[in-house]
mmCIF file of C-alpha atoms in Angstrom:
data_model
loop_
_atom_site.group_PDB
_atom_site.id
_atom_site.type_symbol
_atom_site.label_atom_id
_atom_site.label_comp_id
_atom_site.label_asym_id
_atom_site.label_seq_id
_atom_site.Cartn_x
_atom_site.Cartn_y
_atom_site.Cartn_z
ATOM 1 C CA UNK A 1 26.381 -7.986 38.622
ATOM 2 C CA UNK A 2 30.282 -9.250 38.334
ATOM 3 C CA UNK A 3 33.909 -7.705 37.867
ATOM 4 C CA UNK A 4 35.694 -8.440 34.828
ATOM 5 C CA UNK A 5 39.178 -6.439 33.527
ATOM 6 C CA UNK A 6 37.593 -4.189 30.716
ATOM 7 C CA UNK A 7 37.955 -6.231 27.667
ATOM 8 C CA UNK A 8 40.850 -4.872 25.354
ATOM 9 C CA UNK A 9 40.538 -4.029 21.612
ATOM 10 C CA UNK A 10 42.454 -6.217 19.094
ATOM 11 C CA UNK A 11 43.060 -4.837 15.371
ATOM 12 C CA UNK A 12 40.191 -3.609 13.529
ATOM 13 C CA UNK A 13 37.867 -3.454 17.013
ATOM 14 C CA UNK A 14 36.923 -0.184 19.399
ATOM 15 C CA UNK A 15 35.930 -0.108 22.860
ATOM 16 C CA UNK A 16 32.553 1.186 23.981
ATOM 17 C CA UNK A 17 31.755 2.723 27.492
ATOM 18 C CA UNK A 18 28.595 1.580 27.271
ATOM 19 C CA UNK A 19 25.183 3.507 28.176
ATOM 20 C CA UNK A 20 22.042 1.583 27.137
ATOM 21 C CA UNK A 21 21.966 -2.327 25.764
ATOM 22 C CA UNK A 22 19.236 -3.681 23.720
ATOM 23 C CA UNK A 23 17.607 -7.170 25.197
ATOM 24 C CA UNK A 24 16.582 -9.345 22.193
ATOM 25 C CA UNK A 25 15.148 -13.166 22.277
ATOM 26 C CA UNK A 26 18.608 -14.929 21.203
ATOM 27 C CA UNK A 27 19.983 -13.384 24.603
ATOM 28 C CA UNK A 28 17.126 -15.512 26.608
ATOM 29 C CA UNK A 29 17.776 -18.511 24.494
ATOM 30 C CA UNK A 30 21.590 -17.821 25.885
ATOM 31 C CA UNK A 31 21.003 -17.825 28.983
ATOM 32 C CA UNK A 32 18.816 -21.274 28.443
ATOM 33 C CA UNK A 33 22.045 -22.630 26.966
ATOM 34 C CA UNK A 34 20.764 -22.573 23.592
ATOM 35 C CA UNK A 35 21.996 -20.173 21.865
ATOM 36 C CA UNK A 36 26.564 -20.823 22.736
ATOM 37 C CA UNK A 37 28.340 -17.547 21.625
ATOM 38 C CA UNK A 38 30.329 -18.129 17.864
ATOM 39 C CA UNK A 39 33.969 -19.085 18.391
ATOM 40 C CA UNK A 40 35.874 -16.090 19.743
ATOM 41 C CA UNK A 41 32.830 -13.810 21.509
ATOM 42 C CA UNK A 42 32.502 -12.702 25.193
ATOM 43 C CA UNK A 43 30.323 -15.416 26.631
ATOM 44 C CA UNK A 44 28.374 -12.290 28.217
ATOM 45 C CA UNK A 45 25.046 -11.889 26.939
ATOM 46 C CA UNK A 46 24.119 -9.046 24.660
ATOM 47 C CA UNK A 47 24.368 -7.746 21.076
ATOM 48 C CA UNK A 48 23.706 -4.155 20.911
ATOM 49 C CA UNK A 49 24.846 -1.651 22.671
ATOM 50 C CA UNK A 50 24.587 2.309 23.168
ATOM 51 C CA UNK A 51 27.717 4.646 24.342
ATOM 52 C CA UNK A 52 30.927 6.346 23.599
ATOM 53 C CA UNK A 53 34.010 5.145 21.995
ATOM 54 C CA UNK A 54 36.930 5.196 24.737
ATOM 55 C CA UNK A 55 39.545 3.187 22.614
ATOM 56 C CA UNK A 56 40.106 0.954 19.737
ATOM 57 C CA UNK A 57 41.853 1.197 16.439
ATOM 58 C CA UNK A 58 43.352 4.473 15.334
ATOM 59 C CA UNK A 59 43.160 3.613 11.608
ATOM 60 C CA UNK A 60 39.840 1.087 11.657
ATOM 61 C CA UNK A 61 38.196 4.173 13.034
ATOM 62 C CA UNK A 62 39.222 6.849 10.798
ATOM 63 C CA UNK A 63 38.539 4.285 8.220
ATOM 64 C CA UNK A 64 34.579 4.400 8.731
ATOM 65 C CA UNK A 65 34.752 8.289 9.739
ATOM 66 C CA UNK A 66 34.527 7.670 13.585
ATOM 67 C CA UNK A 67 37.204 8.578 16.240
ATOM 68 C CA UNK A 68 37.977 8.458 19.897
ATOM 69 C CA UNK A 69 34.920 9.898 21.639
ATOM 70 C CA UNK A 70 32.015 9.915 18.994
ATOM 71 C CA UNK A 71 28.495 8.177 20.438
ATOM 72 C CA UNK A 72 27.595 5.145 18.542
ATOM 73 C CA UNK A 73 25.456 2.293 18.806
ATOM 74 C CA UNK A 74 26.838 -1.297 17.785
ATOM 75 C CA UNK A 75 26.044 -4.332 16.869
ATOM 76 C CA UNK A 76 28.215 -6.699 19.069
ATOM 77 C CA UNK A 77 29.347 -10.457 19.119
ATOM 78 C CA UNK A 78 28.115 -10.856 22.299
ATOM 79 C CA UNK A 79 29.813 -9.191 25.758
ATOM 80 C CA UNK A 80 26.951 -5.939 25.024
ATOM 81 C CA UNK A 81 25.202 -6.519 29.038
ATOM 82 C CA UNK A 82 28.502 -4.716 30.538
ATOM 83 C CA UNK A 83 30.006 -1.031 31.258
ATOM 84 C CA UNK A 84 32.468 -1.922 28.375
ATOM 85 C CA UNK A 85 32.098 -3.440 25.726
ATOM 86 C CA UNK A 86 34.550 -4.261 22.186
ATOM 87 C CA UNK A 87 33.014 -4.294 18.748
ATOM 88 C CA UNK A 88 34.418 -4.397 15.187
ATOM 89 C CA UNK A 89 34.597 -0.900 14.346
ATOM 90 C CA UNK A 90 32.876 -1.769 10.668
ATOM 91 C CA UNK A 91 29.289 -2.775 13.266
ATOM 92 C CA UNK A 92 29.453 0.732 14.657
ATOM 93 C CA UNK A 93 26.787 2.927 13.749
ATOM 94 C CA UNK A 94 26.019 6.832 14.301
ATOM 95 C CA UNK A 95 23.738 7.978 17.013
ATOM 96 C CA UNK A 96 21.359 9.538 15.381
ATOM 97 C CA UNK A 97 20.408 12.893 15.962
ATOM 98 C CA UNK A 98 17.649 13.356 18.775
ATOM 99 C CA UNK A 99 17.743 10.212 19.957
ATOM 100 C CA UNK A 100 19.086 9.054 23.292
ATOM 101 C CA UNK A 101 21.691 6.037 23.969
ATOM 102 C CA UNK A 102 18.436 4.141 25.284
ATOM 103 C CA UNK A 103 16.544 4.472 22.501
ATOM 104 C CA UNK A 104 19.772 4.191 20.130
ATOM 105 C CA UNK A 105 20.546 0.514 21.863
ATOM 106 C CA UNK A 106 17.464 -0.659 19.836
ATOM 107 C CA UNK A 107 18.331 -0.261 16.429
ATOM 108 C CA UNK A 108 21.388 -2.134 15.465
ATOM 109 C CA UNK A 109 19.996 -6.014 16.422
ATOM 110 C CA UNK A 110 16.629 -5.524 14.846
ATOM 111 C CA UNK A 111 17.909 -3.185 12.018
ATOM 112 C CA UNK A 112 20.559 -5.449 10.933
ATOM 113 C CA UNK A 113 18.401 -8.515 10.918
ATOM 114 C CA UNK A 114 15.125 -6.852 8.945
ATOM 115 C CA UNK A 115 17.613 -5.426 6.354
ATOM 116 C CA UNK A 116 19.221 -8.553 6.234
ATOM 117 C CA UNK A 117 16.933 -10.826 5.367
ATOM 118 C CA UNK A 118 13.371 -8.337 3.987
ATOM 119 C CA UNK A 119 15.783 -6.306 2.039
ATOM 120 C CA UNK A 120 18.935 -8.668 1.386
ATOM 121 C CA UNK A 121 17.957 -12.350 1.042
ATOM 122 C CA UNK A 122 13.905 -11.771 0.265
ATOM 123 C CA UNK A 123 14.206 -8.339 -1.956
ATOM 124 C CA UNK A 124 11.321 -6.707 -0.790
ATOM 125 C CA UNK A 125 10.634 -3.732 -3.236
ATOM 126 C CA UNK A 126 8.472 -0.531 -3.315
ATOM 127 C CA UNK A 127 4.947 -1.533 -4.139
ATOM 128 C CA UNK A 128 4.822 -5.023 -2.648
ATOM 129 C CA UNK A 129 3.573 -6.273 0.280
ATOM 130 C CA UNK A 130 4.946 -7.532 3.583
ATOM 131 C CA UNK A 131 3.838 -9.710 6.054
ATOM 132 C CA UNK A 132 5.591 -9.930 9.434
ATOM 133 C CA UNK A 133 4.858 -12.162 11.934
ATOM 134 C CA UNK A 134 5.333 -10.865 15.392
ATOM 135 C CA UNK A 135 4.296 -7.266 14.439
ATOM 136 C CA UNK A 136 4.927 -5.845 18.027
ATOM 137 C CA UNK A 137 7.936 -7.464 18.704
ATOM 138 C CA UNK A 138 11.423 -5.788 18.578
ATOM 139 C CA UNK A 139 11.696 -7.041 14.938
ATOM 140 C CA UNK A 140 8.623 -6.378 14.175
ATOM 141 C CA UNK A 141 8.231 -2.679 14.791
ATOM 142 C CA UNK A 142 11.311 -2.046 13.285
ATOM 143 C CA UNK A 143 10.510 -3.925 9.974
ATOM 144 C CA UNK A 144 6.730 -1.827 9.948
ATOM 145 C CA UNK A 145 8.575 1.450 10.224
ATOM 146 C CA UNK A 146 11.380 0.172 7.374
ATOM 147 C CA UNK A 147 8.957 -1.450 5.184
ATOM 148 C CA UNK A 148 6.796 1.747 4.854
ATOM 149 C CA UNK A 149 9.849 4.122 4.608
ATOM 150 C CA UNK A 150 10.938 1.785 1.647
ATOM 151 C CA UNK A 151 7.476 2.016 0.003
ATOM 152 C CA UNK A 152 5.940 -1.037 0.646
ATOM 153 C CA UNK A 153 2.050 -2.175 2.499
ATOM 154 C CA UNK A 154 2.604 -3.815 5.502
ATOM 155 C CA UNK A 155 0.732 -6.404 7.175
ATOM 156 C CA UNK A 156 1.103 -7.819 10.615
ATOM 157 C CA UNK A 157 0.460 -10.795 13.261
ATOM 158 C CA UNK A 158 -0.152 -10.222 16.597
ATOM 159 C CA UNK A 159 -1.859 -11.723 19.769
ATOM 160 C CA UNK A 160 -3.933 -9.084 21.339
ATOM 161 C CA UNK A 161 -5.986 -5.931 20.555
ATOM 162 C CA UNK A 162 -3.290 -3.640 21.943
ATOM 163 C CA UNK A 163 -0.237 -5.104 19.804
ATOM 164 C CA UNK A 164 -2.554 -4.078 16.779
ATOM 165 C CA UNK A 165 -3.464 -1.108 17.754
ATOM 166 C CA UNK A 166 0.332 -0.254 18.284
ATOM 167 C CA UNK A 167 1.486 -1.761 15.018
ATOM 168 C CA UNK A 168 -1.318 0.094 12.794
ATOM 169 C CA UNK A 169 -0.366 3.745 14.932
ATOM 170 C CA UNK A 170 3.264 2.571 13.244
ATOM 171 C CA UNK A 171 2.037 2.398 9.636
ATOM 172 C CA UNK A 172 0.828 -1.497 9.333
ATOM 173 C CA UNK A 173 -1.495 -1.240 7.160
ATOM 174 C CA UNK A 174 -3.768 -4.225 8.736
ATOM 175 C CA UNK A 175 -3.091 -5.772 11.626
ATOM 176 C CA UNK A 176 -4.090 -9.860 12.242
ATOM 177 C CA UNK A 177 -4.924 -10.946 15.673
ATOM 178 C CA UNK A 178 -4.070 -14.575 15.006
ATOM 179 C CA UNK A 179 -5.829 -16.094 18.232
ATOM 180 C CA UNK A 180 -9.240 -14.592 16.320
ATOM 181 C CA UNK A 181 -8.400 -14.846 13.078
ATOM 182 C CA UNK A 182 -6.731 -17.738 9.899
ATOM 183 C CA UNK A 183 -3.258 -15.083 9.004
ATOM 184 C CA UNK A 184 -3.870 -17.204 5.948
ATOM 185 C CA UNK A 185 -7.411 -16.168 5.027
ATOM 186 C CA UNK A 186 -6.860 -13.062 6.385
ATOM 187 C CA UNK A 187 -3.855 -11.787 4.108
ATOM 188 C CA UNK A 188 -5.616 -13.471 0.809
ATOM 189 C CA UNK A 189 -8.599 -10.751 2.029
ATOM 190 C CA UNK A 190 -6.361 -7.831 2.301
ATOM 191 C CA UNK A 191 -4.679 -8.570 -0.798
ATOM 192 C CA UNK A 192 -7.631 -9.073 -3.056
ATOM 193 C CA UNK A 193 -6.948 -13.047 -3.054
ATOM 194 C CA UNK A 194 -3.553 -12.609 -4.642
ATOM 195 C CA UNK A 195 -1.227 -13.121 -1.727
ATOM 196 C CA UNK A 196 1.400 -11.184 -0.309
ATOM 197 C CA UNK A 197 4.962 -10.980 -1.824
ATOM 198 C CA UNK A 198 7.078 -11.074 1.219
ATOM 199 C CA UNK A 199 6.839 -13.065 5.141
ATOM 200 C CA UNK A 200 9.238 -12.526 7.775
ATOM 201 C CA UNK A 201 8.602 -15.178 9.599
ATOM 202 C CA UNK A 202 10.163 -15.553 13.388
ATOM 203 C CA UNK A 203 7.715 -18.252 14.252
ATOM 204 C CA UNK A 204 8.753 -21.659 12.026
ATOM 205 C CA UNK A 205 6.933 -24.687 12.941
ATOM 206 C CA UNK A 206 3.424 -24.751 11.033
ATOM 207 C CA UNK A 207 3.315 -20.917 10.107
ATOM 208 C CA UNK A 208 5.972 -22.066 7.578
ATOM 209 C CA UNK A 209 3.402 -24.499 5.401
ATOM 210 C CA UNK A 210 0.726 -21.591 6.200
ATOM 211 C CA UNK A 211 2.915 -19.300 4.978
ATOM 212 C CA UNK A 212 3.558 -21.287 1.608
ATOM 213 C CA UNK A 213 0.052 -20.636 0.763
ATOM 214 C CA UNK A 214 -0.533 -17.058 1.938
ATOM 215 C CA UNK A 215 2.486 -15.712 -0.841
ATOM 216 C CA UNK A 216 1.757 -14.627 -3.787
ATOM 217 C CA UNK A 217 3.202 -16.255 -7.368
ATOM 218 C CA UNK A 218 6.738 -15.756 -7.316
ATOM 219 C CA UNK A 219 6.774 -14.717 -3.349
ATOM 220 C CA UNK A 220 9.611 -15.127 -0.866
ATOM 221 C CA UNK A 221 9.015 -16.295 2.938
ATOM 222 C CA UNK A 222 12.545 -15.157 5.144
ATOM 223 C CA UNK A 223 12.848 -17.253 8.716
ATOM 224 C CA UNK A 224 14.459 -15.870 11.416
ATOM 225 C CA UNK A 225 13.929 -17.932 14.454
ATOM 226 C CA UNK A 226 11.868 -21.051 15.372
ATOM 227 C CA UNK A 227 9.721 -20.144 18.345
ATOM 228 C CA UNK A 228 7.281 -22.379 16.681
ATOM 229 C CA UNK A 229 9.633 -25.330 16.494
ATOM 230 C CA UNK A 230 11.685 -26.475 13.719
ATOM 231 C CA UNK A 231 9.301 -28.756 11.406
ATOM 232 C CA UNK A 232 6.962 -28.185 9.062
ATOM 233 C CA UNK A 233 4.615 -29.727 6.709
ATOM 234 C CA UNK A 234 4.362 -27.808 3.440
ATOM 235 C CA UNK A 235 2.721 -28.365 -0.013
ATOM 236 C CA UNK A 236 5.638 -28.932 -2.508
ATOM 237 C CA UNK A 237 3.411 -28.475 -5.377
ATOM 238 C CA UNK A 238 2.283 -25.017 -4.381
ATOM 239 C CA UNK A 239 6.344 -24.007 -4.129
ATOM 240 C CA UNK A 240 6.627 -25.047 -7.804
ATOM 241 C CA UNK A 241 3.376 -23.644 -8.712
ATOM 242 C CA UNK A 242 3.867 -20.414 -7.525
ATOM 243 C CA UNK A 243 7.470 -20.281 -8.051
ATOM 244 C CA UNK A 244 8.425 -19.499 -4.186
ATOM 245 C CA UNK A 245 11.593 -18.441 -2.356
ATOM 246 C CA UNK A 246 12.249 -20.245 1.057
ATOM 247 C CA UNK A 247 15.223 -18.591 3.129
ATOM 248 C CA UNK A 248 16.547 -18.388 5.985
ATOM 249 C CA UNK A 249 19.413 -16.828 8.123
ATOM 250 C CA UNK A 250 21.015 -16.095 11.667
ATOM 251 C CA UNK A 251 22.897 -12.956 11.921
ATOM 252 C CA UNK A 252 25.267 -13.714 15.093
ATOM 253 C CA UNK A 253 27.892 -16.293 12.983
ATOM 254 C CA UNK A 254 27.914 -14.067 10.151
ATOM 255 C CA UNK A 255 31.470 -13.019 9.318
ATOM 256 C CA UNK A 256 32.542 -9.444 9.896
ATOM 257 C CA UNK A 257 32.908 -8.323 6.305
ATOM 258 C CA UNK A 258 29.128 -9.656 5.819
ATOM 259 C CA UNK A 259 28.289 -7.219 8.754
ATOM 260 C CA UNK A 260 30.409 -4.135 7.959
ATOM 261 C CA UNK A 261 28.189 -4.460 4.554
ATOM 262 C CA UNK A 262 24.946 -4.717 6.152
ATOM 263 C CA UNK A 263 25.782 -1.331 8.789
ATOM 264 C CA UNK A 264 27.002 0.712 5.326
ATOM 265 C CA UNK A 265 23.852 -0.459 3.781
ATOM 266 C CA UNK A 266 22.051 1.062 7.043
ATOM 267 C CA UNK A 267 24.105 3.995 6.714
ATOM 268 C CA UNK A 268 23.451 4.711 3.329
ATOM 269 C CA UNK A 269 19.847 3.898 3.306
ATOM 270 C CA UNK A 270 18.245 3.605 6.812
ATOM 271 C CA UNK A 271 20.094 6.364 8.658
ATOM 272 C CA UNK A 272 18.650 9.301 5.932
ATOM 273 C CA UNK A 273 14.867 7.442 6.930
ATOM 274 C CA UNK A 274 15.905 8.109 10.454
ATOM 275 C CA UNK A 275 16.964 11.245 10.805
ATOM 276 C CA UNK A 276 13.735 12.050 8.361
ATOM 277 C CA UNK A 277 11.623 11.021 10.855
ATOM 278 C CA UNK A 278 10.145 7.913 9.354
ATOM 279 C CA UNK A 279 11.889 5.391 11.899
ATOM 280 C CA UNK A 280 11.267 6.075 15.790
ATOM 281 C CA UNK A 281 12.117 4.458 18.546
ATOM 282 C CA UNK A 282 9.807 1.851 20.432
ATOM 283 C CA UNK A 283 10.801 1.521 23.418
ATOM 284 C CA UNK A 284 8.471 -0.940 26.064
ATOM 285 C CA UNK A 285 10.629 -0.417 28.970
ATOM 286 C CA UNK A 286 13.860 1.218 30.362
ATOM 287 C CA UNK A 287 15.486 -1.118 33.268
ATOM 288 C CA UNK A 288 18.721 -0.570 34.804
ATOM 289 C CA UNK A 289 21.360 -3.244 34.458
ATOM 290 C CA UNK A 290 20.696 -4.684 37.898
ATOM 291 C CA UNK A 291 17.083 -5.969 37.085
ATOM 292 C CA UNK A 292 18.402 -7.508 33.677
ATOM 293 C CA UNK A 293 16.432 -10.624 35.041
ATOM 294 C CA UNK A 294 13.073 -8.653 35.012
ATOM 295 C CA UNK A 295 14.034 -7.721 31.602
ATOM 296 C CA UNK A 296 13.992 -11.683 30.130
ATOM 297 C CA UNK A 297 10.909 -12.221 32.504
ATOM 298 C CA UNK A 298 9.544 -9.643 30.556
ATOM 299 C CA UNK A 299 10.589 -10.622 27.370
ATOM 300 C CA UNK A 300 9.433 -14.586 27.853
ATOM 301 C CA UNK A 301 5.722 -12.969 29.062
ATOM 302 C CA UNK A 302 5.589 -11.879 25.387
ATOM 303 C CA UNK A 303 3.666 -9.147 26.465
ATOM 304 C CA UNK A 304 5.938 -6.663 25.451
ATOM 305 C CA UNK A 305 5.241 -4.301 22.429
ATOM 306 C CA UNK A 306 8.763 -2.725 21.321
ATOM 307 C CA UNK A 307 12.190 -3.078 22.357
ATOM 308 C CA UNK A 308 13.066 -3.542 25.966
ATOM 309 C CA UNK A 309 16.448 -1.947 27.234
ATOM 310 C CA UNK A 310 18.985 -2.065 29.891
ATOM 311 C CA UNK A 311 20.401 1.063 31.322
ATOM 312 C CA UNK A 312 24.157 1.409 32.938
#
């Protein structure tokens, strides 16, 4: 841990005392050095956040219905593993009822991203189906729970017994250990040989070309990370032949307006799902701000099923 002056909120921006801050993969990749903060951000790690509002502006705030003292969680530029914390006001979210600032520091990351790009860019509807790779990942669990609240069949990925088990007790409707089993062969089974309409993909590398000819006619495969490596091999001819989307985004350089529509979206839609009951939290582990190193060892073991979370 460090001193810093509290950061100060400019026009449009509110300052968070923070409680709880979500740990996600593009803060490891940070810390690496691969991952620089956008123009402009705290070069802190951390991009969600949990706690009160302590400051900001008067009329940004009454603007989206918050004020002075409401509990939100956030998603943040970057500057999120601190006691304070700034954030457009337009990223703030509700706390939603029941749940605690831990467990509130886990939505905003993963929920932004999965309604970005599932629900956004690759316009997964009711009745279709959903692959997601990295099914007990922070993501992942997320997108099961939102996919299935939305209406569609979910299937996952996943490396070990346990991270199926966990994703099905979620609502996924099958669950692929890869290390056992072709994801390929497998989702052509599960969908009667047709192919499934949607892949969130965090992986890249060869589960891209894969992943070209697990979709179904007229199918749409989102990428959000590379973990796999950034080439790929795919079969052109199949992408004509089955008239497929390939898309792909990262949320951090995304402008602010982009954002502030993505967190009404969430209002609108998401929040209702969550306060119904058909969104929980996954937590894997609670660890207080001083052992935020144990956190990324913990997050680079991979063996972590759900959303890992510092505590201040």
């Amino acid at each position: 841990l460090a001193e810093r002056p509290d950061p100060v909120p400019g026009p449009g921006e509110c300052l968070i005392r923070v409680a709880a801050s979500g740990v996600n993969r593009p803060d490891v990749l940070q810390r690496k050095g691969a991952y620089p903060p956008p123009p402009g951000a705290s070069d802190l790690p951390g991009l969600e956040v949990a706690g009160e509002i302590v400051a900001g502006d008067s009329q940004a705030l009454l603007a989206h219905g918050l004020q002075i003292g409401d509990e939100v969680c956030a998603l943040a530029n970057g500057g999120g593993y601190a006691e304070r914390c700034v954030v457009p006001v337009g990223q703030c979210l509700p706390v939603p009822r029941g749940w605690s600032m831990a467990e509130a520091a886990t939505l905003p990351e993963t929920c932004f991203t999965v309604w970005a790009n599932v629900f956004d860019r690759a316009q997964l509807k009711a009745g279709e189906t959903l692959l997601i790779h990295g099914g007990s990942s922070g993501i992942g669990v997320t997108a099961i729970q939102m996919a299935r609240a939305m209406g569609a069949r979910v299937l996952v990925t996943v490396g070990s017994a346990d991270k199926a088990e966990a994703c099905r007790a979620l609502g996924a409707d099958v669950a692929i250990n890869y290390r056992e089993q072709d994801f390929v062969v497998a989702a052509k089974a599960a969908t009667d040989g047709r192919g499934v309409d949607v892949i969130l993909d965090m992986v890249a590398g060869d589960y891209i070309g894969r992943g070209v000819q697990a979709l179904a006619d007229d199918g749409r495969l989102a990428l959000i990370a590379v973990q796999g490596g950034v080439k790929s091999e795919i079969d052109a001819g199949l992408v004509l032949r089955k008239r497929l989307t390939i898309t792909g985004s990262t949320l951090r350089p995304r402008s602010a307006a982009f954002k502030r529509q993505v967190a009404q979206a969430l209002r609108e839609v998401v929040w209702p799902l969550i306060d119904a009951g058909h969104i929980k939290p996954v937590i894997d582990c609670e660890l207080p701000a001083l052992r935020a190193a144990d956190a990324h060892a913990r997050m680079e073991s991979n063996q972590h099923i759900g959303k890992i979370v510092l505590t201040w």
